[in-house]
Amino acid sequence: MKTYPDLDTYRKELFAPEDDLLKEIMPDAVEQGLPRISVSPESGKMLYFLAKSIGARKILEFGALAGYSGIWLARALPDTGRFITLEIHPKHAEVTRKNYEAAGLSGIAEVRVGDAHTLVTGAAAEAPFDLVFIDADKESYPDYLDFALEHTRQGGLIVADNTNGFGHVHEALDESDGRRAIRVYNDRVANHSGLVSNIIPIGGWLTVSLVL
Ligand code: SAH
Ligand code: MG
């Protein structure tokens, strides 16, 4: 019987294996000067699972980086599905676009370049979304939540990454601390009467909210 060095390796190898393309994305991106801040394979598989579980056809992402999370999400869509990601950094957008092409997803996955605060106006025309994944600048999570609450269908999901605030969300954070916005985000979704919310404590935590 095969043995594994630890439980985390067992869990990851069995439930979140990456194909060659996914394996290469972040090493390749780092070589091109991008930061290594994508979701983990476990979180990627969870995003895929969540999108599949609600039969998602249309997904919006805030923050593409190199397209790692986007590929997990877009792979959960049918051929007629639609995936839009909003990315402020032109270099990140370019790398992402190439990776979607390599994944054979250019037909359904689209990168829009600019500040998400501005791009949401155009994205609103494609609403309602089945799933909105928030993973761009942390200070803006409450703004992106406002958009998601208005543009996610009933029975859809709003998901946010890094919601443990890099391990500090439970501490007293002063006004200028960017992580405070994550605290605000969690407080709002936890107490929102139109949502059922929970934390999936993998990676830097995913906060998931089901729209009632
Ligand atoms: N979702 C990706 C990681 C995203 S990292 C993955 O897990 O694979 C966060 C990304 O958000 C970075 O690429 C950054 O350039 C982008 N970003 C930061 N501020 C933004 C803004 N205001 N609008 C759109 N994108 C933004
Ligand atoms: Mg993240």
Coordinates of C-alpha atoms and ligand atoms in Angstrom, one line a residue:
M1 CA 0.0 0.0 0.0
K2 CA 1.3 3.4 -0.9
T3 CA 2.2 5.6 2.0
Y4 CA 2.5 9.4 2.2
P5 CA 4.8 11.6 4.3
D6 CA 1.9 13.3 6.0
L7 CA -1.9 13.9 6.0
D8 CA -1.7 17.1 3.9
T9 CA 0.3 15.4 1.2
Y10 CA -2.2 12.5 1.2
R11 CA -5.2 14.9 0.9
K12 CA -3.6 17.0 -1.8
E13 CA -2.3 14.1 -3.9
L14 CA -5.6 12.2 -3.7
F15 CA -8.1 15.0 -4.1
A16 CA -6.3 17.9 -5.8
P17 CA -3.9 16.5 -8.3
E18 CA -2.7 19.0 -10.8
D19 CA -2.2 18.1 -14.5
D20 CA 1.1 19.2 -16.2
L21 CA -0.4 22.5 -17.3
L22 CA -1.5 23.5 -13.7
K23 CA 1.8 22.3 -12.3
E24 CA 3.8 24.7 -14.6
I25 CA 1.7 27.8 -14.3
M26 CA 3.1 29.3 -11.1
P27 CA 6.8 28.3 -11.5
D28 CA 6.6 29.7 -15.0
A29 CA 4.9 32.9 -13.7
V30 CA 7.5 33.4 -11.0
E31 CA 10.2 33.1 -13.6
Q32 CA 8.5 36.0 -15.4
G33 CA 8.6 38.1 -12.3
L34 CA 5.1 37.5 -11.0
P35 CA 4.6 36.9 -7.2
R36 CA 3.8 33.4 -6.0
I37 CA 0.4 34.3 -4.6
S38 CA -2.1 32.0 -6.4
V39 CA -4.5 29.8 -4.5
S40 CA -3.2 26.3 -3.6
P41 CA -4.2 23.2 -5.5
E42 CA -6.6 22.3 -2.6
S43 CA -8.3 25.7 -2.9
G44 CA -8.3 25.4 -6.7
K45 CA -10.1 22.0 -6.5
M46 CA -12.5 23.5 -3.9
L47 CA -13.4 26.3 -6.3
Y48 CA -13.9 23.8 -9.1
F49 CA -16.1 21.7 -6.7
L50 CA -18.2 24.7 -5.7
A51 CA -18.7 25.8 -9.3
K52 CA -19.7 22.3 -10.3
S53 CA -22.0 21.8 -7.4
I54 CA -24.3 24.7 -8.4
G55 CA -24.1 24.0 -12.1
A56 CA -22.3 27.3 -12.7
R57 CA -22.5 28.7 -16.3
K58 CA -21.2 32.2 -15.7
I59 CA -18.4 33.1 -13.3
L60 CA -16.7 36.4 -12.5
E61 CA -13.3 36.6 -10.9
F62 CA -11.6 39.6 -9.2
G63 CA -7.8 39.2 -9.7
A64 CA -6.3 36.9 -12.3
L65 CA -2.6 36.9 -11.5
A66 CA -1.4 34.1 -13.9
G67 CA -4.7 32.4 -14.4
Y68 CA -4.2 29.6 -11.9
S69 CA -7.5 29.9 -10.0
G70 CA -9.3 30.9 -13.3
I71 CA -8.3 27.6 -15.0
W72 CA -9.7 25.6 -12.1
L73 CA -13.0 27.6 -12.2
A74 CA -13.3 27.8 -16.0
R75 CA -12.8 24.0 -16.2
A76 CA -16.0 23.6 -14.2
L77 CA -18.0 25.3 -16.8
P78 CA -19.8 23.7 -19.8
D79 CA -18.5 24.5 -23.3
T80 CA -21.2 27.2 -23.5
G81 CA -20.1 28.8 -20.2
R82 CA -18.5 32.1 -19.6
F83 CA -15.7 33.1 -17.4
I84 CA -14.5 36.7 -16.9
T85 CA -11.6 37.8 -14.8
L86 CA -10.7 41.4 -14.0
E87 CA -7.0 42.2 -13.7
I88 CA -5.3 45.6 -13.1
H89 CA -1.7 44.6 -14.1
P90 CA -1.2 44.4 -17.9
K91 CA 1.7 41.9 -17.5
H92 CA -0.4 39.6 -15.3
A93 CA -3.3 39.8 -17.8
E94 CA -1.0 38.9 -20.7
V95 CA 0.4 35.8 -18.8
T96 CA -3.1 34.8 -17.9
R97 CA -4.3 35.1 -21.4
K98 CA -1.5 32.8 -22.7
N99 CA -2.3 30.3 -20.0
Y100 CA -6.0 30.2 -20.9
E101 CA -5.0 29.6 -24.5
A102 CA -2.7 26.8 -23.4
A103 CA -5.5 25.3 -21.4
G104 CA -7.8 25.4 -24.5
L105 CA -10.1 27.8 -22.6
S106 CA -9.8 31.0 -24.7
G107 CA -13.3 30.3 -26.1
I108 CA -15.0 30.7 -22.7
A109 CA -12.4 32.5 -20.5
E110 CA -11.8 36.3 -21.0
V111 CA -9.4 38.6 -19.2
R112 CA -10.3 42.3 -18.9
V113 CA -7.5 44.7 -18.0
G114 CA -8.0 47.6 -15.7
D115 CA -9.0 48.5 -12.2
A116 CA -11.8 46.2 -11.1
H117 CA -13.6 49.2 -9.6
T118 CA -14.0 50.5 -13.2
L119 CA -14.4 47.2 -15.0
V120 CA -17.4 46.2 -12.9
T121 CA -19.6 48.6 -14.9
G122 CA -19.0 46.5 -18.0
A123 CA -19.2 43.3 -16.1
A124 CA -22.6 44.2 -14.8
A125 CA -24.0 43.8 -18.3
E126 CA -23.2 40.1 -18.2
A127 CA -24.9 39.6 -14.8
P128 CA -26.3 37.7 -13.1
F129 CA -23.4 35.5 -12.2
D130 CA -23.6 32.0 -10.7
L131 CA -20.4 32.4 -8.9
V132 CA -18.2 35.5 -8.0
F133 CA -14.7 34.8 -6.8
I134 CA -13.0 37.7 -5.0
D135 CA -9.2 37.6 -4.8
A136 CA -7.9 41.0 -5.9
D137 CA -6.7 43.9 -3.6
K138 CA -7.8 43.0 -0.1
E139 CA -8.7 46.7 0.8
S140 CA -11.5 46.5 -1.8
Y141 CA -13.2 43.3 -0.7
P142 CA -16.2 45.3 0.8
D143 CA -16.6 47.1 -2.5
Y144 CA -16.4 43.9 -4.5
L145 CA -18.9 42.4 -2.1
D146 CA -21.4 45.2 -2.8
F147 CA -21.1 44.3 -6.5
A148 CA -21.4 40.6 -5.9
L149 CA -24.5 41.0 -3.7
E150 CA -26.2 42.8 -6.5
H151 CA -25.1 40.6 -9.4
T152 CA -25.1 37.0 -8.1
R153 CA -28.2 34.9 -8.8
Q154 CA -30.2 33.2 -6.1
G155 CA -28.6 29.9 -5.3
G156 CA -25.3 31.3 -6.5
L157 CA -22.1 31.6 -4.5
I158 CA -19.9 34.5 -3.5
V159 CA -16.4 33.2 -2.6
A160 CA -13.5 35.2 -1.2
D161 CA -9.9 34.1 -0.8
N162 CA -7.3 34.9 2.0
T163 CA -10.0 35.6 4.5
N164 CA -7.9 34.7 7.5
G165 CA -6.1 38.0 6.8
F166 CA -2.8 36.3 6.4
G167 CA -3.3 34.9 9.9
H168 CA -4.2 38.1 11.6
V169 CA -7.9 38.6 10.9
H170 CA -8.9 37.9 14.6
E171 CA -6.6 40.5 16.0
A172 CA -7.2 44.2 16.7
L173 CA -6.2 45.9 13.4
D174 CA -5.9 49.6 13.2
E175 CA -7.7 51.8 10.7
S176 CA -4.8 51.9 8.2
D177 CA -4.3 48.2 8.1
G178 CA -5.4 46.7 4.8
R179 CA -6.4 43.5 6.5
R180 CA -9.2 45.3 8.3
A181 CA -11.2 45.2 5.1
I182 CA -11.1 41.4 5.2
R183 CA -12.5 41.6 8.8
V184 CA -15.3 43.9 7.5
Y185 CA -16.0 41.5 4.7
N186 CA -16.3 38.5 7.0
D187 CA -18.5 40.4 9.5
R188 CA -20.8 41.5 6.7
V189 CA -21.3 38.1 5.1
A190 CA -21.5 36.3 8.4
N191 CA -24.4 38.6 9.5
H192 CA -26.2 39.2 6.2
S193 CA -29.8 37.9 6.2
G194 CA -29.7 37.1 2.5
L195 CA -26.7 34.8 2.8
V196 CA -25.6 31.6 4.4
S197 CA -21.9 31.9 5.0
N198 CA -19.1 29.8 6.2
I199 CA -15.3 29.5 6.2
I200 CA -13.5 26.7 4.4
P201 CA -10.2 26.7 6.3
I202 CA -7.8 25.6 3.5
G203 CA -4.9 27.7 2.2
G204 CA -5.4 31.2 3.5
W205 CA -9.1 30.4 4.0
L206 CA -12.0 30.7 1.6
T207 CA -15.2 32.5 2.8
V208 CA -18.2 31.1 1.0
S209 CA -21.6 32.7 0.9
L210 CA -24.7 31.1 -0.6
V211 CA -27.2 33.7 -1.9
L212 CA -30.7 33.0 -0.6
Ligands
SAH1 N1 -6.8 34.6 -8.3 C1 -5.4 34.4 -8.5 C2 -4.5 35.2 -7.6 C3 -4.8 36.7 -7.7 S1 -3.5 37.7 -6.9 C4 -5.0 32.9 -8.3 O1 -5.3 32.4 -7.2 O2 -4.5 32.2 -9.2 C5 -4.3 39.2 -6.9 C6 -4.4 39.9 -8.3 O3 -5.2 41.0 -8.2 C7 -3.0 40.4 -8.8 O4 -2.7 39.9 -10.1 C8 -3.2 41.9 -8.9 O5 -2.5 42.5 -10.0 C9 -4.7 42.0 -9.0 N2 -5.3 43.3 -8.6 C10 -4.9 44.1 -7.5 N3 -5.7 45.2 -7.4 C11 -6.6 45.1 -8.4 C12 -7.6 45.9 -8.8 N4 -7.9 47.1 -8.2 N5 -8.4 45.6 -9.9 C13 -8.1 44.4 -10.6 N6 -7.1 43.6 -10.2 C14 -6.4 43.9 -9.2
MG2 MG -5.6 34.8 -3.0

